[in-house]
Short mmCIF file of N, CA, C and O in Angstrom, two decimals:
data_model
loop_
_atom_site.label_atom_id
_atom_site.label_comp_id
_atom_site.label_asym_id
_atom_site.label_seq_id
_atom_site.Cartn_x
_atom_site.Cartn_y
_atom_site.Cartn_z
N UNK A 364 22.55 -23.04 0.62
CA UNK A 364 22.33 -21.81 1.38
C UNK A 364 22.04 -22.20 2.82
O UNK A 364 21.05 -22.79 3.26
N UNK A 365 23.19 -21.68 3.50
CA UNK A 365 22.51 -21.85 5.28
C UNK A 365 21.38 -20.80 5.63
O UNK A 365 21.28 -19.63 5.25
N UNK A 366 20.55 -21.56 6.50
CA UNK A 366 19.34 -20.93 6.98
C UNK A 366 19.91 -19.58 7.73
O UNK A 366 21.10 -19.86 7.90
N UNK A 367 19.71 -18.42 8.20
CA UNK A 367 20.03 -17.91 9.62
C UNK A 367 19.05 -16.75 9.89
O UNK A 367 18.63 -16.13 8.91
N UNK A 368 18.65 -16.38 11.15
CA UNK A 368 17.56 -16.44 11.21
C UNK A 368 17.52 -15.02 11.38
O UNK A 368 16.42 -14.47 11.46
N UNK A 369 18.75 -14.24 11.46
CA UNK A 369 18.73 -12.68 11.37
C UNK A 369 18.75 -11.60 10.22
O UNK A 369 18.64 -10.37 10.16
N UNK A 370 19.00 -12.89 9.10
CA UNK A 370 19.05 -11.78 7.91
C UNK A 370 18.07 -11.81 7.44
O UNK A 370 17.21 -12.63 7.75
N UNK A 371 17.91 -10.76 6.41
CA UNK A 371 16.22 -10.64 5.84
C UNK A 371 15.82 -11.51 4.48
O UNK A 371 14.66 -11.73 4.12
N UNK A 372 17.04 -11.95 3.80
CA UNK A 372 17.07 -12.66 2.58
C UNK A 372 16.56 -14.02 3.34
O UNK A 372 16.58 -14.94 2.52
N UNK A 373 16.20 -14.38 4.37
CA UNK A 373 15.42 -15.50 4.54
C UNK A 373 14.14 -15.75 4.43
O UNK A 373 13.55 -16.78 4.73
N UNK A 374 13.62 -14.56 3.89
CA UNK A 374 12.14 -14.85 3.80
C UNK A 374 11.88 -15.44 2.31
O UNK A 374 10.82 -15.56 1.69
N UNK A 375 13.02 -15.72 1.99
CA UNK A 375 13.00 -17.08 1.04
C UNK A 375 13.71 -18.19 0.91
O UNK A 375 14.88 -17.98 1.23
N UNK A 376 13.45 -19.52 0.51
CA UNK A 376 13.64 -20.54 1.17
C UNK A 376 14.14 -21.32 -0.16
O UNK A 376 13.60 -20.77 -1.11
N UNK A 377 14.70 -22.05 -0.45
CA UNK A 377 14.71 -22.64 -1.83
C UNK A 377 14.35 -23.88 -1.60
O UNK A 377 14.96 -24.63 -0.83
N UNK A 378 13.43 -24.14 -2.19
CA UNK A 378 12.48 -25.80 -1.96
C UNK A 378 12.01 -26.53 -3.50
O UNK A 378 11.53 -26.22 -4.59
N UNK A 379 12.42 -27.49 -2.88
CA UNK A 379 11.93 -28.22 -4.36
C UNK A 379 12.35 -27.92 -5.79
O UNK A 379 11.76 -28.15 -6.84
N UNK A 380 13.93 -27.15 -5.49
CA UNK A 380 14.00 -26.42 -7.11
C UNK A 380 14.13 -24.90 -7.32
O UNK A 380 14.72 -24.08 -8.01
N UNK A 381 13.27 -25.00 -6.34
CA UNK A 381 12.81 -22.82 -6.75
C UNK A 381 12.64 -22.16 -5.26
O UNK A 381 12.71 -22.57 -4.10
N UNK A 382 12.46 -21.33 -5.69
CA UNK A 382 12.41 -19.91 -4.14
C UNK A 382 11.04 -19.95 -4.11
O UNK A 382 10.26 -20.01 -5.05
N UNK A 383 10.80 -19.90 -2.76
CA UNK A 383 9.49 -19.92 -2.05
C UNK A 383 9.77 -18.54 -1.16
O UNK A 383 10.98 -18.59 -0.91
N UNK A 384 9.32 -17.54 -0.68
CA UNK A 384 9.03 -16.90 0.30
C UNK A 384 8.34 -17.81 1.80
O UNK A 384 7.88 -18.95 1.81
N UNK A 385 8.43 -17.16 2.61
CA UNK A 385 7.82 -17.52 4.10
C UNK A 385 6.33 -17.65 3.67
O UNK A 385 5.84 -16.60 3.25
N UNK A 386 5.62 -18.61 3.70
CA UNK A 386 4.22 -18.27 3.89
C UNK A 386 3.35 -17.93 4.73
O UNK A 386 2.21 -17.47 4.61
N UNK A 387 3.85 -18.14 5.41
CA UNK A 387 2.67 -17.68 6.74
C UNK A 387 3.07 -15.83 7.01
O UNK A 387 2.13 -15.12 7.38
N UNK A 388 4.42 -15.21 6.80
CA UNK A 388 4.54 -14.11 6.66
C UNK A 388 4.08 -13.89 5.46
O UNK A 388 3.04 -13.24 5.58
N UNK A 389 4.43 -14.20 3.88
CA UNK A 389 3.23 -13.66 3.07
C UNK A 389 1.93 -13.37 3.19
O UNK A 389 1.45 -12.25 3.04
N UNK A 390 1.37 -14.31 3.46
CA UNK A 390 0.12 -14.60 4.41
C UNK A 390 -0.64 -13.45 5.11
O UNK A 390 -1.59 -12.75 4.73
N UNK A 391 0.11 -13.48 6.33
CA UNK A 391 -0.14 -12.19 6.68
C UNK A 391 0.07 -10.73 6.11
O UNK A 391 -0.81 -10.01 5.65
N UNK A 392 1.43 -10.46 6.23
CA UNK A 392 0.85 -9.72 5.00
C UNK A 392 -0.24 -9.02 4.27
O UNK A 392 -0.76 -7.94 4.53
N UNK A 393 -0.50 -9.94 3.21
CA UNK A 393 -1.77 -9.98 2.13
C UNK A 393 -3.02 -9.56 2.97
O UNK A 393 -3.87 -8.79 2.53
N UNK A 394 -3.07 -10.11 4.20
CA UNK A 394 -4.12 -9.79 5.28
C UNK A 394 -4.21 -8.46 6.05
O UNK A 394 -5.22 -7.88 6.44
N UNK A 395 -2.73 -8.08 6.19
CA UNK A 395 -2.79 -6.44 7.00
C UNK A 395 -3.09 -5.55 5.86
O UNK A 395 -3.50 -4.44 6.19
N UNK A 396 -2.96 -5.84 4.33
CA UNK A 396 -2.98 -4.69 3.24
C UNK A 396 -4.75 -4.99 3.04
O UNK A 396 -5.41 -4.06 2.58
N UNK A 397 -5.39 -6.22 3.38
CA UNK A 397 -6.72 -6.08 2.87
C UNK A 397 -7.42 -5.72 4.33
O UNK A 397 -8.61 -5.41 4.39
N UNK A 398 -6.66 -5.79 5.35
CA UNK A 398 -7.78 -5.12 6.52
C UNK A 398 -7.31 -3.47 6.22
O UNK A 398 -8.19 -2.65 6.49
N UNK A 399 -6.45 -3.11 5.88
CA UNK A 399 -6.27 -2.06 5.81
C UNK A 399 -7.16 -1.13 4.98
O UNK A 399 -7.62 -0.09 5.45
N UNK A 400 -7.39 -1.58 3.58
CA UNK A 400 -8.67 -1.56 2.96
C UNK A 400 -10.20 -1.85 3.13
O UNK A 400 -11.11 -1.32 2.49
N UNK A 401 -10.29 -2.84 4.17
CA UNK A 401 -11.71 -2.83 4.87
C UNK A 401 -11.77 -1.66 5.99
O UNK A 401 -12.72 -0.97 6.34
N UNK A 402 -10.82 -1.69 6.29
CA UNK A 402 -10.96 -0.04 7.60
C UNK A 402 -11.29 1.30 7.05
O UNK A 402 -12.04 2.13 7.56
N UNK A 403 -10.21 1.44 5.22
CA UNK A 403 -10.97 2.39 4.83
C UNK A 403 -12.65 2.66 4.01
O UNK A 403 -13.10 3.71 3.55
N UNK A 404 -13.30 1.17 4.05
CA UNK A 404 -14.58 1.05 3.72
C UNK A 404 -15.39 1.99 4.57
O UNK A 404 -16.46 2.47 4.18
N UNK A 405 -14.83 2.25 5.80
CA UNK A 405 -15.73 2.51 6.86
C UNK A 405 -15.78 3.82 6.44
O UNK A 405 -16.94 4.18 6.60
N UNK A 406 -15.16 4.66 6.00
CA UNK A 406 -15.10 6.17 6.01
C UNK A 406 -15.92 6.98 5.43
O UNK A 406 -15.85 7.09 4.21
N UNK A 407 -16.93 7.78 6.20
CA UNK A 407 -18.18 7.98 5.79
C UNK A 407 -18.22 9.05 4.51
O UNK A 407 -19.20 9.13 3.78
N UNK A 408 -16.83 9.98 4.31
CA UNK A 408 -16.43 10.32 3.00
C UNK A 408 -16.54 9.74 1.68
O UNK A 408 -16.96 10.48 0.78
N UNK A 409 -16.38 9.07 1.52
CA UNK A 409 -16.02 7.77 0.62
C UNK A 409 -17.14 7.87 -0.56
O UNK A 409 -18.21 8.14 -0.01
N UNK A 410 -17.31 7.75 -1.97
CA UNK A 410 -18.31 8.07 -2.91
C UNK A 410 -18.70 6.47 -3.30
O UNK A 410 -17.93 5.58 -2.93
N UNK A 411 -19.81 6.16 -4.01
CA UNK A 411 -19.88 5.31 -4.19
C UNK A 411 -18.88 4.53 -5.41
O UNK A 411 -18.74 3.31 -5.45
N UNK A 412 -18.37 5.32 -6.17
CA UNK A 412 -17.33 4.27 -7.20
C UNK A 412 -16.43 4.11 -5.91
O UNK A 412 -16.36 3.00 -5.41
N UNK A 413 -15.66 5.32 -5.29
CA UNK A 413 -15.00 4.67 -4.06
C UNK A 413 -15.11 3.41 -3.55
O UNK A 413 -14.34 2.46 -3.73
N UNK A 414 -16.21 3.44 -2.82
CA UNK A 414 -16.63 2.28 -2.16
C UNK A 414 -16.25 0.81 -3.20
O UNK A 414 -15.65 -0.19 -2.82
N UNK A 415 -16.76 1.04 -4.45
CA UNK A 415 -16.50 -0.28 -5.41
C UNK A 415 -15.40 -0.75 -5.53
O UNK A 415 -15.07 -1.94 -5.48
N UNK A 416 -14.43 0.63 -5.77
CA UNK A 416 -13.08 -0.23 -6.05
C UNK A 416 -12.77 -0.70 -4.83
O UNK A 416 -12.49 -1.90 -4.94
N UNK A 417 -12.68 -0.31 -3.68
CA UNK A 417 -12.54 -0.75 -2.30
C UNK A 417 -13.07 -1.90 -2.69
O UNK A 417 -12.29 -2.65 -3.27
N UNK A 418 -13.78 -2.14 -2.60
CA UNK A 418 -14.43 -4.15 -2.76
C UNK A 418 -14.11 -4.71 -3.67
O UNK A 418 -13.85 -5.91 -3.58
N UNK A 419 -14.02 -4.06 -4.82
CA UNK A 419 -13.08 -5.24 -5.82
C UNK A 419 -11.73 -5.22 -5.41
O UNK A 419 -11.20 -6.09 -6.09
N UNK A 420 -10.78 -4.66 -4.60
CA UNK A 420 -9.96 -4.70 -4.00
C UNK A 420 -9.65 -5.55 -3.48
O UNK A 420 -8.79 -6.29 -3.95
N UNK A 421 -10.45 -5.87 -1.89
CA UNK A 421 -10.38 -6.66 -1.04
C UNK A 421 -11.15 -8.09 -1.65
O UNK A 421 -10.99 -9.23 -1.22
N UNK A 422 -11.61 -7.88 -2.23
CA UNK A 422 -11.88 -9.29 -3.41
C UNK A 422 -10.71 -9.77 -3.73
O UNK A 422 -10.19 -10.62 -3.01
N UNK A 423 -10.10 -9.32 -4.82
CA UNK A 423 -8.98 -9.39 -4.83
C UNK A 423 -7.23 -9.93 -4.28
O UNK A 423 -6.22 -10.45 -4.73
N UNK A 424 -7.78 -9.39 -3.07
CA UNK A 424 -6.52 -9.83 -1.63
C UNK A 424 -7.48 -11.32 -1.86
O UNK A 424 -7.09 -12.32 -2.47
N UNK A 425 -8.68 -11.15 -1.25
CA UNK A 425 -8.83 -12.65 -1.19
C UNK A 425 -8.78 -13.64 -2.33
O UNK A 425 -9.01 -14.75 -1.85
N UNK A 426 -8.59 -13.70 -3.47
CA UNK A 426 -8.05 -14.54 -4.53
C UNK A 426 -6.91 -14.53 -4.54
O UNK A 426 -6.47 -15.55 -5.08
N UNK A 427 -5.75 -13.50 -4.01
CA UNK A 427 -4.63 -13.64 -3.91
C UNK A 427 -3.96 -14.71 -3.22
O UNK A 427 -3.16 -15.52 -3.69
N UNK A 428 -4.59 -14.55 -1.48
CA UNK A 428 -4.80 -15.31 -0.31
C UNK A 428 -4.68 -16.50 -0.74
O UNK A 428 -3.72 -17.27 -0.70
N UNK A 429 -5.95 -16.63 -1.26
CA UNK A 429 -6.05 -18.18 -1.63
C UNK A 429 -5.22 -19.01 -2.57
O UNK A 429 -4.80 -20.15 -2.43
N UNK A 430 -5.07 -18.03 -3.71
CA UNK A 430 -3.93 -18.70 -4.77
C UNK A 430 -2.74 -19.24 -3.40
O UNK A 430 -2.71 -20.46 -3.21
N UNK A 431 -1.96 -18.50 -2.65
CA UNK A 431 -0.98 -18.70 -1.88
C UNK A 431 -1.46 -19.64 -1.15
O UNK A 431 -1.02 -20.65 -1.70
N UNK A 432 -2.10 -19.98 -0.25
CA UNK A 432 -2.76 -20.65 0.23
C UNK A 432 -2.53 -22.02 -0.42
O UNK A 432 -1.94 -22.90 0.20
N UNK A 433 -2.98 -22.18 -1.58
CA UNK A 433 -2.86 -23.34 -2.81
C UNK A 433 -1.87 -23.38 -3.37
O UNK A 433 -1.84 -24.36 -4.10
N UNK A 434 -0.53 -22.48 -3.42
CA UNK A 434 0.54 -22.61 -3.72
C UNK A 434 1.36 -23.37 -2.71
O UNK A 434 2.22 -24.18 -3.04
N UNK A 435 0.99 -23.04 -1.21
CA UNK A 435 1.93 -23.42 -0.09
C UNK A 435 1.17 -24.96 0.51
O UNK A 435 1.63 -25.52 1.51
N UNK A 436 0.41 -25.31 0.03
CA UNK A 436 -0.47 -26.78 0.21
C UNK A 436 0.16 -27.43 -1.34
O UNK A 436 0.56 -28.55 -1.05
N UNK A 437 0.33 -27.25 -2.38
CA UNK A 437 0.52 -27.60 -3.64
C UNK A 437 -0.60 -28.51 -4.23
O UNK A 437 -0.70 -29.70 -4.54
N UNK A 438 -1.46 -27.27 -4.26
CA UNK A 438 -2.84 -27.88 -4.58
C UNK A 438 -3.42 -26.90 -5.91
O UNK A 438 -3.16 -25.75 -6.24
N UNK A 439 -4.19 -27.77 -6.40
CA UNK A 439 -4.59 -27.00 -8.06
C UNK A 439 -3.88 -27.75 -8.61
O UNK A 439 -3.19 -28.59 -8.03
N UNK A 440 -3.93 -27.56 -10.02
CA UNK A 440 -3.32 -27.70 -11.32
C UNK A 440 -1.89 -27.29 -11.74
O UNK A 440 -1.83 -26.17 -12.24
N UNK A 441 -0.82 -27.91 -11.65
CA UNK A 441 0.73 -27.27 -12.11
C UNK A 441 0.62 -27.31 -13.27
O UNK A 441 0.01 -28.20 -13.87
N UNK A 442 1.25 -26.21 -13.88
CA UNK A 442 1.40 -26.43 -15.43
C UNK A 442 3.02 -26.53 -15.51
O UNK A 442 3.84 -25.86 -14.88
N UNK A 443 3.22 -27.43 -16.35
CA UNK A 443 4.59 -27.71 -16.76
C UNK A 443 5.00 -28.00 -18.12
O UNK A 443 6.19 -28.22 -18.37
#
């Protein structure tokens, strides 16, 4: 597969075997959907189960984050 840098099917890459997405655009990403969710923390509407799932939410993004993070370093445990 040639690289080119205008189409959108490049935000995956085939490496090592398998398809990778862009990481640093995943990345981000994962980051605009969990600030997006910390902005709606702020909203003085908001009930308290509200508020919870909101934080197990953005919990959430951040275990996501990180799995990727550790996917795109190739760090952890592979199972094979």
């Amino acid at each position: 597969m040639k690289y080119n840098k205008n189409k959108k099917e490049n935000d995956f890459i085939f490496r090592k075997g398998c398809w990778k997405m862009n990481y640093q655009e995943v990345k981000s990403q994962l980051e605009a959907l969990q600030m997006q969710l910390a902005n709606k923390m702020q909203s003085p509407n908001l009930s308290i189960d509200e508020k919870n799932e909101l934080q197990r939410a953005i919990a959430n993004y951040d275990y996501i984050i990180e799995l990727t993070c550790m996917n795109h370093f190739e760090r952890g445990t592979g199972i094979h």
